[in-house]
Every structure is written in structure tokens, then in C-alpha cells.
XYZ file of C-alpha atoms in Angstrom:
682
model
C -23.165 -89.725 -3.437
C -21.881 -92.865 -5.194
C -18.759 -91.933 -7.301
C -20.329 -93.376 -10.500
C -23.541 -91.372 -9.827
C -21.599 -88.089 -9.470
C -20.122 -88.375 -13.025
C -21.401 -85.579 -15.243
C -22.778 -86.083 -18.691
C -21.474 -83.843 -21.494
C -23.311 -83.630 -24.761
C -21.275 -82.927 -27.905
C -21.814 -83.173 -31.714
C -21.126 -86.471 -33.326
C -18.217 -86.518 -35.810
C -15.937 -88.869 -37.672
C -15.103 -91.803 -37.464
C -12.559 -91.466 -36.051
C -13.905 -89.329 -33.237
C -13.065 -85.811 -34.316
C -15.038 -83.140 -32.349
C -14.833 -79.895 -34.207
C -17.331 -77.434 -32.840
C -15.623 -74.540 -30.934
C -18.240 -74.110 -28.070
C -18.265 -77.778 -27.017
C -14.487 -77.638 -27.098
C -14.475 -74.624 -24.732
C -16.654 -76.718 -22.369
C -14.430 -79.863 -22.754
C -11.295 -77.858 -21.909
C -13.007 -76.513 -18.845
C -14.104 -79.989 -17.673
C -10.608 -81.353 -18.111
C -8.899 -78.229 -16.659
C -11.025 -78.635 -13.482
C -10.456 -82.403 -13.501
C -14.221 -83.063 -13.505
C -15.231 -86.696 -14.094
C -17.627 -86.869 -17.011
C -18.946 -89.002 -19.865
C -19.620 -87.801 -23.406
C -22.837 -88.389 -25.215
C -22.440 -87.888 -28.951
C -25.507 -86.390 -30.617
C -25.926 -86.414 -34.411
C -26.162 -82.876 -35.727
C -29.683 -83.260 -37.147
C -30.865 -84.458 -33.708
C -29.323 -81.613 -31.652
C -32.385 -79.415 -31.621
C -34.814 -82.289 -30.569
C -32.326 -83.425 -27.993
C -32.179 -80.115 -26.385
C -36.016 -79.794 -26.526
C -36.513 -83.182 -24.921
C -34.153 -82.229 -22.052
C -36.166 -79.049 -21.571
C -33.327 -76.682 -22.103
C -34.134 -73.269 -23.602
C -32.156 -71.719 -26.427
C -29.271 -69.449 -25.532
C -29.159 -67.574 -28.843
C -31.344 -66.899 -31.951
C -31.194 -67.496 -35.655
C -31.300 -64.521 -38.014
C -35.059 -64.970 -38.446
C -35.637 -64.746 -34.740
C -36.247 -68.493 -34.180
C -34.529 -70.312 -31.391
C -31.035 -71.638 -32.110
C -30.945 -74.937 -30.376
C -27.385 -76.101 -30.195
C -24.644 -77.750 -28.037
C -22.847 -78.118 -25.585
C -25.030 -79.272 -22.668
C -23.771 -80.416 -19.331
C -25.820 -82.600 -16.878
C -24.582 -82.319 -13.249
C -26.266 -84.987 -11.045
C -24.736 -83.365 -7.846
C -26.784 -80.201 -8.008
C -30.461 -79.398 -7.704
C -32.421 -77.721 -10.409
C -34.707 -74.685 -10.007
C -37.632 -77.170 -9.860
C -36.033 -78.965 -6.910
C -35.335 -82.008 -8.988
C -32.095 -83.945 -8.455
C -29.540 -82.982 -11.066
C -29.487 -79.918 -13.312
C -28.579 -79.052 -16.921
C -26.407 -76.139 -18.089
C -26.921 -75.342 -21.759
C -24.236 -72.780 -22.772
C -20.407 -73.140 -22.957
C -19.739 -70.007 -20.946
C -22.309 -70.847 -18.356
C -20.756 -74.328 -18.034
C -17.365 -72.703 -17.381
C -18.962 -70.487 -14.651
C -20.741 -73.535 -13.178
C -17.470 -75.550 -12.964
C -15.623 -72.537 -11.570
C -18.101 -72.336 -8.698
C -17.547 -76.035 -7.922
C -13.736 -75.923 -8.246
C -12.792 -72.342 -7.200
C -9.965 -73.767 -5.174
C -7.971 -76.891 -6.140
C -5.946 -79.170 -3.881
C -3.546 -79.817 -6.759
C -2.514 -76.174 -6.886
C -4.254 -75.699 -10.317
C -5.242 -72.061 -10.938
C -8.911 -71.273 -11.039
C -10.668 -71.006 -14.397
C -11.446 -67.350 -13.747
C -9.041 -65.013 -11.895
C -10.880 -62.953 -9.181
C -13.475 -60.494 -10.376
C -13.073 -61.410 -14.078
C -16.152 -63.333 -15.140
C -17.849 -60.315 -16.686
C -14.655 -59.419 -18.494
C -14.263 -62.971 -19.698
C -17.796 -62.811 -21.051
C -16.892 -59.857 -23.154
C -13.697 -61.447 -24.317
C -15.620 -64.622 -25.304
C -17.987 -62.529 -27.490
C -14.968 -60.743 -29.103
C -13.176 -63.943 -29.897
C -16.379 -65.544 -31.232
C -16.966 -62.559 -33.552
C -13.359 -62.524 -34.822
C -13.230 -66.184 -35.676
C -16.790 -66.286 -37.048
C -16.197 -63.517 -39.441
C -12.882 -64.952 -40.599
C -11.843 -68.606 -39.808
C -15.207 -70.145 -39.706
C -15.871 -69.052 -43.253
C -12.708 -70.811 -44.399
C -13.016 -73.858 -42.354
C -16.788 -74.561 -42.286
C -16.916 -76.354 -45.578
C -14.417 -78.989 -44.329
C -16.188 -80.028 -41.093
C -15.654 -83.774 -40.508
C -19.334 -84.825 -40.335
C -20.380 -88.191 -39.076
C -20.941 -90.136 -42.406
C -24.189 -91.543 -40.955
C -25.724 -88.069 -40.867
C -23.450 -86.178 -43.196
C -25.989 -85.288 -45.872
C -28.674 -84.191 -43.330
C -25.925 -82.224 -41.517
C -24.981 -80.440 -44.748
C -28.568 -79.674 -45.472
C -28.980 -78.173 -42.039
C -25.910 -75.882 -42.359
C -27.116 -74.822 -45.814
C -30.506 -73.960 -44.410
C -28.883 -71.863 -41.592
C -26.712 -70.121 -44.155
C -29.642 -69.269 -46.360
C -28.254 -71.021 -49.458
C -29.855 -73.728 -51.556
C -26.833 -76.074 -51.759
C -24.051 -77.060 -49.474
C -21.596 -76.552 -52.301
C -22.421 -72.865 -52.303
C -20.490 -72.445 -49.115
C -17.250 -73.545 -50.656
C -14.330 -71.149 -51.237
C -12.078 -73.195 -53.510
C -8.602 -74.109 -52.364
C -5.962 -72.220 -54.268
C -8.319 -69.457 -55.501
C -7.329 -65.803 -55.282
C -10.456 -65.286 -53.164
C -9.345 -67.810 -50.694
C -5.809 -66.383 -50.512
C -7.341 -62.965 -49.743
C -9.520 -64.362 -47.041
C -6.628 -66.289 -45.422
C -4.552 -63.081 -45.460
C -7.412 -61.139 -43.936
C -7.755 -63.848 -41.283
C -4.143 -63.614 -40.384
C -4.383 -59.801 -40.140
C -7.516 -59.963 -38.007
C -5.892 -62.366 -35.540
C -2.832 -60.101 -35.335
C -4.737 -56.842 -34.625
C -7.704 -58.293 -32.771
C -6.052 -60.908 -30.535
C -2.276 -61.502 -30.858
C -1.504 -57.990 -29.643
C -3.311 -58.856 -26.344
C -0.910 -61.472 -25.223
C 1.454 -60.468 -22.525
C 4.805 -59.718 -24.096
C 7.055 -62.093 -22.175
C 8.796 -65.239 -23.191
C 8.226 -67.535 -20.244
C 4.791 -68.783 -21.085
C 2.403 -69.430 -24.039
C -0.820 -68.093 -22.444
C -2.395 -64.640 -22.454
C -0.769 -63.899 -19.077
C 2.446 -65.826 -19.623
C 2.703 -69.014 -17.579
C -0.678 -69.030 -15.878
C -3.608 -70.315 -17.953
C -7.228 -69.178 -17.454
C -10.484 -69.578 -19.238
C -9.661 -66.945 -21.781
C -6.988 -69.162 -23.111
C -9.512 -72.016 -23.350
C -11.899 -69.790 -25.429
C -9.149 -69.311 -27.967
C -8.337 -73.010 -27.759
C -11.877 -73.982 -28.662
C -11.627 -72.055 -31.919
C -8.145 -73.405 -32.537
C -9.512 -76.880 -32.196
C -12.019 -76.133 -34.983
C -9.234 -74.715 -37.160
C -7.121 -77.814 -36.428
C -9.828 -80.162 -37.487
C -11.358 -78.249 -40.314
C -8.991 -75.633 -41.819
C -6.751 -76.877 -44.624
C -4.312 -74.024 -43.813
C -3.962 -75.150 -40.181
C -0.195 -75.649 -40.303
C 0.219 -72.235 -41.794
C -1.979 -70.762 -39.130
C 0.179 -72.388 -36.313
C 3.055 -70.264 -37.523
C 1.400 -66.956 -37.716
C 2.566 -64.165 -35.465
C 5.783 -65.949 -34.423
C 4.189 -69.256 -33.788
C 1.880 -67.828 -31.081
C -1.155 -70.048 -32.010
C 0.918 -73.146 -32.312
C 2.425 -72.686 -28.882
C -0.923 -72.050 -27.324
C -2.580 -75.072 -28.962
C 0.310 -77.291 -27.800
C 0.167 -75.908 -24.235
C -3.627 -76.737 -24.047
C -2.973 -80.302 -25.140
C -2.997 -81.550 -21.554
C -6.627 -80.558 -21.175
C -7.717 -81.798 -24.613
C -8.716 -85.366 -23.702
C -11.744 -86.661 -25.572
C -13.663 -88.955 -23.267
C -15.859 -91.727 -24.586
C -19.374 -92.512 -23.264
C -17.952 -95.354 -21.039
C -15.488 -92.915 -19.515
C -12.706 -95.512 -20.127
C -10.274 -94.153 -22.682
C -8.834 -90.768 -23.157
C -8.332 -90.157 -26.791
C -5.575 -87.622 -27.632
C -6.646 -84.643 -29.694
C -3.366 -84.738 -31.633
C -4.899 -86.930 -34.464
C -3.623 -86.733 -38.017
C -4.025 -83.459 -39.892
C -7.154 -82.884 -42.020
C -7.324 -85.250 -44.901
C -9.437 -83.541 -47.516
C -10.249 -86.890 -49.206
C -11.604 -88.258 -45.879
C -14.335 -85.636 -45.836
C -15.120 -86.070 -49.508
C -13.611 -82.804 -50.891
C -12.533 -82.623 -54.415
C -10.013 -79.979 -55.558
C -11.300 -77.817 -58.273
C -8.312 -76.841 -60.367
C -10.152 -73.950 -61.895
C -11.197 -71.492 -59.145
C -14.670 -70.164 -59.284
C -15.405 -66.547 -59.530
C -15.121 -65.167 -55.934
C -17.136 -62.587 -54.186
C -15.314 -59.473 -52.867
C -12.698 -59.933 -50.116
C -13.752 -59.477 -46.514
C -17.376 -60.393 -47.092
C -18.927 -62.114 -44.120
C -19.983 -65.825 -43.761
C -23.044 -66.703 -45.738
C -24.658 -67.958 -42.549
C -24.952 -64.442 -41.285
C -26.582 -62.801 -44.293
C -29.151 -63.008 -46.990
C -27.359 -64.118 -50.220
C -26.999 -61.807 -53.196
C -29.709 -62.804 -55.709
C -27.553 -61.736 -58.603
C -24.950 -64.118 -57.928
C 1.305 -43.432 -20.641
C 0.969 -43.855 -16.667
C 1.558 -40.315 -15.363
C -1.264 -38.999 -17.332
C -3.837 -40.700 -15.147
C -5.221 -39.006 -12.035
C -4.583 -41.039 -8.863
C -8.141 -41.656 -8.153
C -8.639 -43.362 -11.437
C -5.817 -45.931 -10.680
C -8.022 -48.447 -8.965
C -7.072 -52.067 -8.854
C -10.534 -53.484 -8.671
C -14.250 -52.691 -9.259
C -16.682 -52.591 -6.375
C -19.200 -55.460 -6.055
C -22.068 -52.969 -6.474
C -20.938 -52.056 -10.012
C -20.800 -55.739 -10.966
C -24.182 -56.470 -9.354
C -25.984 -56.047 -12.626
C -29.738 -55.373 -12.919
C -31.936 -57.779 -14.947
C -35.152 -56.752 -16.677
C -37.278 -58.557 -19.275
C -34.600 -61.188 -19.687
C -31.804 -58.676 -20.443
C -28.885 -57.543 -18.341
C -28.326 -53.804 -17.600
C -25.689 -51.678 -15.836
C -25.773 -51.272 -12.065
C -23.617 -48.054 -11.743
C -26.111 -45.230 -11.982
C -28.743 -47.828 -12.824
C -31.468 -46.690 -15.248
C -29.518 -43.848 -16.826
C -28.791 -45.890 -19.927
C -31.670 -47.777 -21.489
C -29.646 -50.312 -23.521
C -28.501 -53.707 -22.105
C -24.888 -54.744 -21.518
C -25.240 -58.504 -21.925
C -23.359 -60.659 -24.348
C -25.883 -60.327 -27.170
C -25.612 -56.509 -26.986
C -21.799 -56.602 -26.825
C -21.759 -58.598 -30.064
C -24.022 -56.058 -31.616
C -21.613 -53.268 -30.656
C -18.616 -55.080 -32.155
C -20.546 -55.695 -35.354
C -21.376 -52.002 -35.566
C -17.707 -51.233 -35.159
C -17.094 -53.318 -38.268
C -19.855 -51.515 -40.222
C -18.484 -48.120 -39.219
C -14.930 -49.113 -40.433
C -16.435 -50.205 -43.748
C -18.219 -46.898 -44.194
C -15.195 -44.836 -43.229
C -12.869 -46.719 -45.483
C -11.127 -48.527 -42.614
C -10.395 -45.287 -40.742
C -10.878 -45.197 -36.954
C -11.205 -41.393 -37.073
C -11.494 -38.615 -39.564
C -9.886 -35.853 -37.447
C -6.505 -35.004 -38.751
C -4.378 -36.303 -35.835
C -0.661 -36.072 -35.558
C 0.787 -38.365 -32.881
C -1.763 -37.546 -30.152
C -0.388 -38.156 -26.622
C -3.631 -38.446 -24.653
C -6.884 -39.889 -26.055
C -10.315 -40.141 -24.387
C -13.018 -42.509 -25.590
C -16.418 -41.653 -24.068
C -18.834 -44.543 -23.843
C -16.268 -47.057 -24.868
C -18.638 -50.056 -24.782
C -16.665 -53.241 -25.470
C -13.471 -51.054 -25.818
C -12.800 -52.331 -29.341
C -12.244 -48.775 -30.777
C -9.948 -47.749 -27.833
C -7.916 -50.866 -28.203
C -7.493 -50.465 -31.982
C -6.570 -46.797 -31.472
C -3.976 -47.743 -28.890
C -2.478 -50.132 -31.454
C -2.519 -47.463 -34.228
C -0.949 -44.878 -31.858
C 1.341 -46.946 -29.630
C 3.005 -43.850 -28.011
C -0.364 -42.494 -26.863
C -2.318 -43.183 -23.685
C -5.936 -44.141 -24.317
C -8.640 -44.019 -21.668
C -12.048 -45.522 -22.323
C -14.913 -44.788 -20.045
C -18.290 -46.394 -19.629
C -21.065 -47.095 -17.108
C -20.518 -50.879 -17.568
C -17.299 -52.844 -16.709
C -17.620 -55.123 -19.715
C -14.169 -54.313 -21.341
C -11.327 -56.870 -21.535
C -8.457 -56.554 -19.037
C -5.842 -58.003 -21.388
C -5.250 -55.031 -23.596
C -2.308 -53.109 -24.966
C -0.129 -51.449 -22.249
C -1.302 -48.029 -23.349
C -5.054 -48.570 -22.706
C -7.058 -48.148 -19.591
C -10.781 -48.528 -18.915
C -12.581 -46.685 -16.194
C -16.126 -46.660 -14.909
C -17.338 -43.093 -15.344
C -20.427 -41.048 -16.344
C -19.931 -38.516 -19.107
C -23.045 -36.702 -17.863
C -21.484 -35.904 -14.543
C -21.361 -32.198 -13.829
C -17.603 -32.259 -13.463
C -15.282 -34.606 -15.398
C -12.337 -36.145 -13.447
C -9.516 -34.927 -15.712
C -7.871 -31.478 -15.828
C -9.052 -28.990 -18.337
C -7.078 -28.685 -21.620
C -5.892 -32.272 -21.120
C -6.608 -34.431 -24.067
C -5.277 -34.185 -27.634
C -8.240 -36.072 -28.919
C -11.658 -36.820 -27.458
C -13.884 -39.412 -29.224
C -17.503 -40.478 -28.727
C -19.497 -42.850 -30.801
C -23.048 -44.207 -30.913
C -24.336 -42.468 -27.735
C -27.841 -41.892 -28.960
C -30.464 -42.581 -26.149
C -27.591 -42.171 -23.630
C -27.289 -38.395 -23.418
C -29.867 -36.179 -21.740
C -28.153 -32.881 -22.726
C -26.035 -33.121 -25.820
C -25.010 -29.444 -25.693
C -23.623 -29.915 -22.146
C -21.693 -33.001 -23.051
C -20.123 -31.295 -26.002
C -19.149 -28.248 -23.878
C -17.431 -30.520 -21.374
C -15.509 -32.227 -24.232
C -14.422 -28.806 -25.384
C -13.333 -27.892 -21.797
C -11.014 -30.989 -21.447
C -9.620 -30.862 -25.038
C -6.206 -29.221 -25.390
C -5.904 -26.084 -27.426
C -5.237 -27.382 -30.964
C -6.749 -30.778 -30.109
C -9.904 -32.389 -31.617
C -13.194 -33.651 -30.573
C -14.923 -36.158 -32.901
C -18.414 -37.426 -32.657
C -19.483 -40.412 -34.647
C -23.232 -40.832 -34.308
C -26.213 -42.571 -35.860
C -29.567 -41.135 -36.708
C -31.552 -44.319 -35.907
C -34.523 -43.302 -37.958
C -34.985 -45.482 -41.076
C -35.513 -43.588 -44.314
C -35.188 -44.067 -48.105
C -34.290 -41.921 -51.055
C -36.699 -43.535 -53.528
C -39.823 -43.807 -51.376
C -39.588 -47.547 -51.161
C -39.963 -47.263 -47.394
C -43.614 -46.242 -46.747
C -45.216 -44.599 -43.710
C -47.175 -47.759 -43.229
C -43.996 -49.819 -42.818
C -43.156 -51.181 -39.403
C -39.664 -49.802 -39.700
C -41.141 -46.265 -40.027
C -43.515 -47.003 -37.066
C -40.519 -48.182 -34.957
C -38.629 -44.910 -35.923
C -41.489 -42.817 -34.557
C -41.981 -45.005 -31.421
C -38.285 -45.038 -30.489
C -37.972 -41.303 -30.980
C -41.023 -40.711 -28.677
C -39.845 -43.175 -26.060
C -36.336 -41.678 -25.918
C -37.727 -38.180 -25.448
C -40.038 -39.294 -22.628
C -37.081 -41.106 -21.103
C -35.169 -37.831 -21.121
C -32.715 -39.126 -23.602
C -33.913 -37.273 -26.847
C -32.442 -38.510 -30.072
C -31.112 -35.557 -32.108
C -31.278 -35.139 -35.808
C -27.929 -35.559 -37.434
C -28.268 -31.829 -38.525
C -28.096 -30.619 -34.911
C -24.590 -31.444 -33.813
C -22.725 -28.795 -35.872
C -24.615 -26.072 -34.047
C -23.676 -27.484 -30.632
C -20.020 -27.844 -31.651
C -19.842 -24.224 -32.727
C -21.705 -22.978 -29.627
C -19.163 -24.822 -27.487
C -16.398 -22.939 -29.230
C -14.921 -25.507 -31.641
C -13.667 -24.231 -34.969
C -12.894 -25.967 -38.294
C -16.078 -27.931 -37.723
C -16.563 -30.550 -40.355
C -19.403 -32.982 -40.929
C -19.178 -36.105 -43.161
C -22.333 -38.122 -43.672
C -22.638 -41.713 -44.642
C -25.747 -43.664 -45.606
C -25.748 -47.112 -44.012
C -28.133 -49.498 -45.832
C -30.348 -51.802 -43.718
C -29.432 -54.836 -45.708
C -27.330 -55.685 -48.775
C -29.585 -54.125 -51.318
C -27.021 -51.623 -52.888
C -24.999 -52.598 -55.996
C -21.842 -50.952 -54.666
C -19.717 -53.696 -53.090
C -18.669 -51.730 -49.956
C -22.163 -50.585 -49.173
C -23.490 -54.084 -49.854
C -20.898 -55.339 -47.356
C -21.952 -52.803 -44.782
C -25.541 -53.737 -45.338
C -24.867 -57.397 -44.663
C -23.388 -56.639 -41.292
C -25.889 -53.947 -40.562
C -28.611 -56.596 -41.106
C -26.834 -58.874 -38.682
C -26.435 -56.086 -36.065
C -30.188 -55.301 -36.315
C -31.270 -58.983 -36.209
C -28.997 -59.621 -33.165
C -29.698 -56.368 -31.357
C -32.691 -54.330 -32.317
C -34.823 -55.986 -29.683
C -32.232 -55.044 -27.050
C -32.161 -51.482 -28.331
C -35.979 -51.287 -28.226
C -36.829 -53.172 -25.011
C -35.591 -50.688 -22.461
C -36.790 -47.625 -24.228
C -40.297 -48.869 -25.154
C -40.937 -50.506 -21.739
C -39.574 -47.586 -19.661
C -40.417 -44.660 -21.979
C -43.851 -45.787 -23.267
C -44.790 -48.300 -20.595
C -45.068 -51.144 -23.118
C -45.091 -54.757 -21.962
C -42.155 -56.979 -23.036
C -44.466 -59.111 -25.039
C -45.656 -56.120 -27.122
C -42.028 -55.257 -27.915
C -41.414 -58.852 -29.122
C -44.515 -58.758 -31.296
C -43.212 -55.528 -32.928
C -39.820 -57.083 -33.531
C -41.432 -60.070 -35.241
C -43.124 -57.675 -37.647
C -39.985 -55.714 -38.279
C -37.586 -58.622 -39.030
C -39.077 -59.428 -42.480
C -38.828 -55.715 -43.498
C -35.159 -55.614 -42.395
C -34.374 -58.410 -44.759
C -36.610 -57.132 -47.707
C -34.245 -55.999 -50.361
C -37.143 -54.294 -52.113
C -37.156 -51.739 -49.226
C -34.152 -49.521 -49.939
C -33.940 -48.183 -46.446
C -30.877 -46.799 -44.713
C -29.831 -45.020 -41.514
C -27.619 -41.946 -41.494
C -24.182 -42.095 -39.839
C -22.496 -38.768 -39.314
C -18.866 -37.906 -38.308
C -18.416 -34.417 -36.844
C -14.958 -33.079 -36.052
C -14.047 -29.851 -34.369
C -10.785 -28.269 -33.286
C -10.287 -26.290 -30.134
C -8.673 -23.009 -31.042
C -5.032 -22.341 -30.076
C -1.925 -24.380 -30.226
C -0.022 -26.546 -27.738
C 3.181 -28.551 -27.705
C 1.193 -31.701 -28.428
C -1.340 -30.235 -30.801
C -1.622 -31.146 -34.452
C -0.019 -28.910 -36.993
C -3.274 -27.993 -38.601
C -4.053 -24.574 -39.830
C -7.205 -23.335 -41.363
C -9.515 -20.320 -41.467
C -11.819 -19.951 -38.541
C -15.279 -21.381 -38.763
C -16.051 -24.178 -41.229
C -13.565 -23.063 -43.870
C -12.049 -25.210 -46.584
C -8.828 -26.976 -45.607
C -6.201 -29.003 -47.270
C -5.838 -31.203 -44.101
C -6.740 -34.875 -44.663
C -10.185 -34.744 -43.131
C -11.578 -37.824 -44.830
C -10.452 -41.050 -46.401
C -9.080 -40.866 -49.943
C -12.218 -42.420 -51.239
C -14.304 -39.522 -49.902
C -14.216 -36.222 -51.720
C -15.382 -33.306 -49.541
C -15.913 -29.593 -49.595
C -16.556 -27.714 -46.451
C -19.433 -25.332 -46.118
C -19.030 -21.672 -45.299
C -21.985 -20.111 -43.647
C -23.755 -20.538 -40.263
C -27.026 -22.211 -40.125
C -30.079 -22.827 -37.934
C -29.872 -26.203 -36.151
C -33.445 -26.897 -37.082
C -32.869 -26.750 -40.828
C -30.491 -28.713 -43.142
C -26.932 -27.315 -42.448
C -24.370 -26.362 -44.993
C -22.589 -29.583 -44.512
C -20.288 -32.083 -46.157
C -23.113 -34.387 -46.987
C -20.743 -36.824 -48.689
C -21.178 -40.476 -49.122
C -18.241 -42.066 -50.746
C -20.589 -44.142 -52.810
C -23.518 -41.790 -53.336
C -23.756 -42.520 -57.058
C -24.939 -46.028 -56.420
C -27.554 -45.041 -53.983
C -31.037 -44.670 -55.508
C -32.069 -41.106 -56.107
C -35.704 -39.965 -55.778
C -37.257 -39.999 -59.198
C -34.841 -42.567 -60.589
C -36.222 -45.759 -59.076
C -34.272 -48.586 -57.643
C -31.392 -48.422 -60.145
C -28.814 -48.656 -57.451
C -29.890 -52.053 -56.009
C -29.776 -55.660 -56.933
């Protein structure tokens, strides 16, 4: 093919002048193009024309807006050297990660000795890492930087209107967090902390290189680089960010500079990305010397939510120390447009694709909000060995490893979607907790943890017995579970609502799929039958959207709404099509009916999240110094966060009836109570 005809066309969002691309996903693709030394031109698309451009090119959306409509965005790459699925010359790739995979397939080996974009067998892990980084920056940096995006003046007003529409606010100015305000200072500090715990700790601890693995770059570095480019071009605190965590981010940004060329449409000049720092006057920002009243710290970006109308090594068995994952495990199954695990295919009805992984990480954030920031409620004392059953994205296991750096944390799952760049004391294994025999010795773990495994377990009593068997005497098992059924305390959720209908359907489907969904009142009985003592149960009410007045519950509701909007279809698709033989189209129709109710703040619905902890009788050298009466006696041990008062129950109960439990929600007074109307909501 003629050299000129083989040049690819890269579509990015217009900015400046001067040319100042700022969107993180196009930057990820640009880095990948330059890294692989791919010849290409850039087509600059005004932001208001992005959706129509994508539609005209016939490229489907790769994500959704909160209301379920298609999110048509950039980047796009046109490769004239390939053939499309319609046997037409040339093909389009419409997602930054897919662009990287496409380029990797064309440049897996390089004559110049350049490393590949993806190390061997790491594409799936990179996909999970990409979702993790996106979530971290979206919930932190994007909120601080978004208001300062350098729009193309020719389309600035239309661009601002579009972003305001996406955010669900009436004016662009509503997205501002004033410079110098206490609220902004809090959010900047929270951003720094999030980067430290969620990303900086993953870098290899050696001095010879700036990348995640030291001297050798890979696509994971370019993922971070894409977001750093947005921060560089939009965040007023960029120079401050460069110096965070010992200058880690500045070193990485500088090291990626060699692949940061900005190519013009004529493919002639290569513009350096090291253009002058953000000039607030250039983008029309006026300093407000009097800070506005700020919302509470750590609230998420407005674009995600409906606005408030009121204003160690020897511990691992040899057979687990595998260096790679077999191809059959990575050969995922696809059904109704979603990706599912291949290992023991069909045993878990929820997907494991990027959209689902994002939902899992959002739920992690919701859980931390409910539990006062605590990863666990069991009274641990320097546990040595920790097991996380059904680890998902691995986010809980990673954060536990950081909290207990002298421990060894093992996370197990049916899907190999966890990151490989993790703290030294973390390991992930492909395993099935429903296997008759677990791999590890009995009396092995100081702490066993499992979270959000509903619709995953066929026999809960058996799984809890195995957890007991492999917990050390004196050690703890903690279950953090969700009763997925929607309910309300003030009867604002009717039997006729689609949310109620969904609750009945999903319960029926799970039962027919041999994955029955327990009531949250059932777990204590199974803990006690297995042999655990000092069994405690703490119950939280998680609102469906930000309807409560209480700030923390409101915050949890915002993210719960996002989790449902992003992931409820994935939760439903496998169960309803497999358990009740529905068609995919029927599931989508039901989801369309549910979405308005999810966002309706007049429906004061919530789902119950329950934390159950139990201690295995006896003591060991590594056990916690925790003493209590047998059974569910009162204890002075720090079972719950300081914000939660609790009193343990005393007598046994029937699992079918409400147990004598610690039915404590830290914020119960602001929840509506039957007979008192919606006094606890906005």
C-alpha cells in the first residue's frame, strides 16, 4: 500500500488555540500511537459535533450516560490497512483501550527494541487497571480540573452547555469549586490522599526508573499519563500535584514526554506538549475572592449524580505459586453483549467486563462510606494471614495489604481481572470457594473476609463452614453482604413500582439458577451452626439515591445511584436470561422502566447492607487478644466505628424470623420512620 494511504486518522476533541488537547482518553490513544511509532494524522472535532461525527462514521457507543442513553465520545482511530467486519477497506476503532489493543496487535514486536504496549498475558489485567485509574481520577481530579478545560473559543459556549447538560446542572458556573476556598483545599487534599493509597503504592519501589515497573514502560503508564495530561492542561494546582509522593507524578509525566507529540492534520509538525502552564485568564476564569458555600468534602462529581434540590511468601502453598494463567481461563465467554468468566463457566451469573468492574469499585466506595471508612469491623490485631473470598477487582485486598503491611493477603476469584502491580504482600489466585476442599491448611488464616457474593453461592451454610475450618482459633470471619431487595420505611416504595417487581424477579431467578439470595437475617444462624462465637451483626441502610438529609447517607446514595445506573443491567442480564429464560431485549425494557425510579427522590428506597463477624473459639500465637462471653454476648472490643453505637443481642433465634441483632445504622435518626412521613429527606 502507498505510504500516504497507510497513514491512520486519529480523531480528537478540538481545543485552544493554541492546540491544547486535554481529554484523558484521547491522550491515552495518542500516547499509544506515538509509543508504537505509528504514522497518523489528527482530525480535530469540535466538542458539540463529537456525537454526530461518531454517528456519521457508524461507530456505536462504548459507554452510557446515567439516563441510559448512548455516550458518543472520542477518541476514534481509522486504520486504512485493515478490513472491517463488513469486508470494507479500512476499519474504525472507537475506544481508547481497544485502540491500544489494536496497535499492540500490529506492533507486538519492534525492530527498534521498543517494549510492547502490553507485557505477555496482561491485556485483561490492564483493562482492570484502566477502570481503576479512571474511577480514581474521575472521583477526584476531574472534579477539580473540569471547570478549567481549555475549550475551543469557536465552540466554547456550546461545549459548556453540553457539559452542564451531562452534569445535570442548569448552568456551567454551577460546576465551579472556587480557587482558595476551604472546600477546594479539602478536595485537593483528598485527591492527594487518593493518589497515594490508590496508585502511588503500586509503583515498584526502586530508584532506576519512573515507570510502574521501573525502567520499562507499558500501557499502564500511558493510562496514568493520559490523566496527568488532563491535570497538566486543566488543573490550577498542577505544579503542586507534580511534587506529590516524592515527585512521582512529575517524573512519570516527564518520562512520557517523548511520546507526547501532538500531530497536526497535515502530519507535518510535531508540537511539544510542554506548553506554558494553565493561564486562568486565557480560559476566561475570574477569581472570586469570597469563596462560595461549599458542599461536604468528598462528594462526587456533579456529572455522576442528580443535584441536591435544596442547594509473606512461605505462607503460600506451592501449587498456588503459578507464574501464569492458562489460556482457557482467559478465554472469556460472551453472552448478550457482556463478558463472563471462563473458569467453571456459568457458575457465576454476573459479568466480568469493564463496566462491571467499575460498578464493583463504586460499591467499594459506598461500603466505606457506610462503615465510616473502615475496611472491616472485626477487632483485628496485626493479622498475619488474610483471605479475601471473591476478591473481584482486588481493591479491598490491596487496601487491606496497605493497612496491614506485615500481613500476607490472598484474594481469590473465578475471574483473573485483578491488577498485577500490587503491594508486595498481596497475591491473587483463580479459585472457587464452592469447591469441596479448599487449597489451604485448616486453622490457617487469622482473618477471612467475603463481600457481596449474593447470587454467587449455592450453599451458604457450606461456605461458612469452610471459612470456619480454615480460620485459626482466635481468628475471625467477616461477611459483608447486601440484601438486594429494595424496600422503604415510609411506604413510599409501592408494590406496583418496577423496583419492587425487579426485587421479586431477581430473587426468583437466583433461586431457579441455584444461587438463592438469603435474607440478611439468615447469616447469624449459619455462623453459629458452623461454630463461630461472639457473632455480631451490624446493619446499614444504603439509600438508592441522594434522598436522605444526612450528608454521609446522601453521599452514599449518590454513588449507589451511579453503581445501579452503570451496573444493574449487568446484574440482571445473566440471572433473568438464564434463570427465567427472558430475552435480552426484555431485560433492557425492564431496565428502562427502572432507571427513572432509581433517580426519583420521592421514592425513599434503600437496600440493606449487613456486616457479620464471628470468632473461632480458642487462642493462637497470632490470634487477636479478644475475650468475651460465649455466644453473642456484649463486649468492650471495638466492633464498630466510633460513629456507630451498638449493643449485642443475647438469645438464640430462628433464622426465619428477625434475629436479636445489632440493627444499627449510624444515621438511623435521619431515615424516615413509618408513620412519620418523608421528614428525613430533601
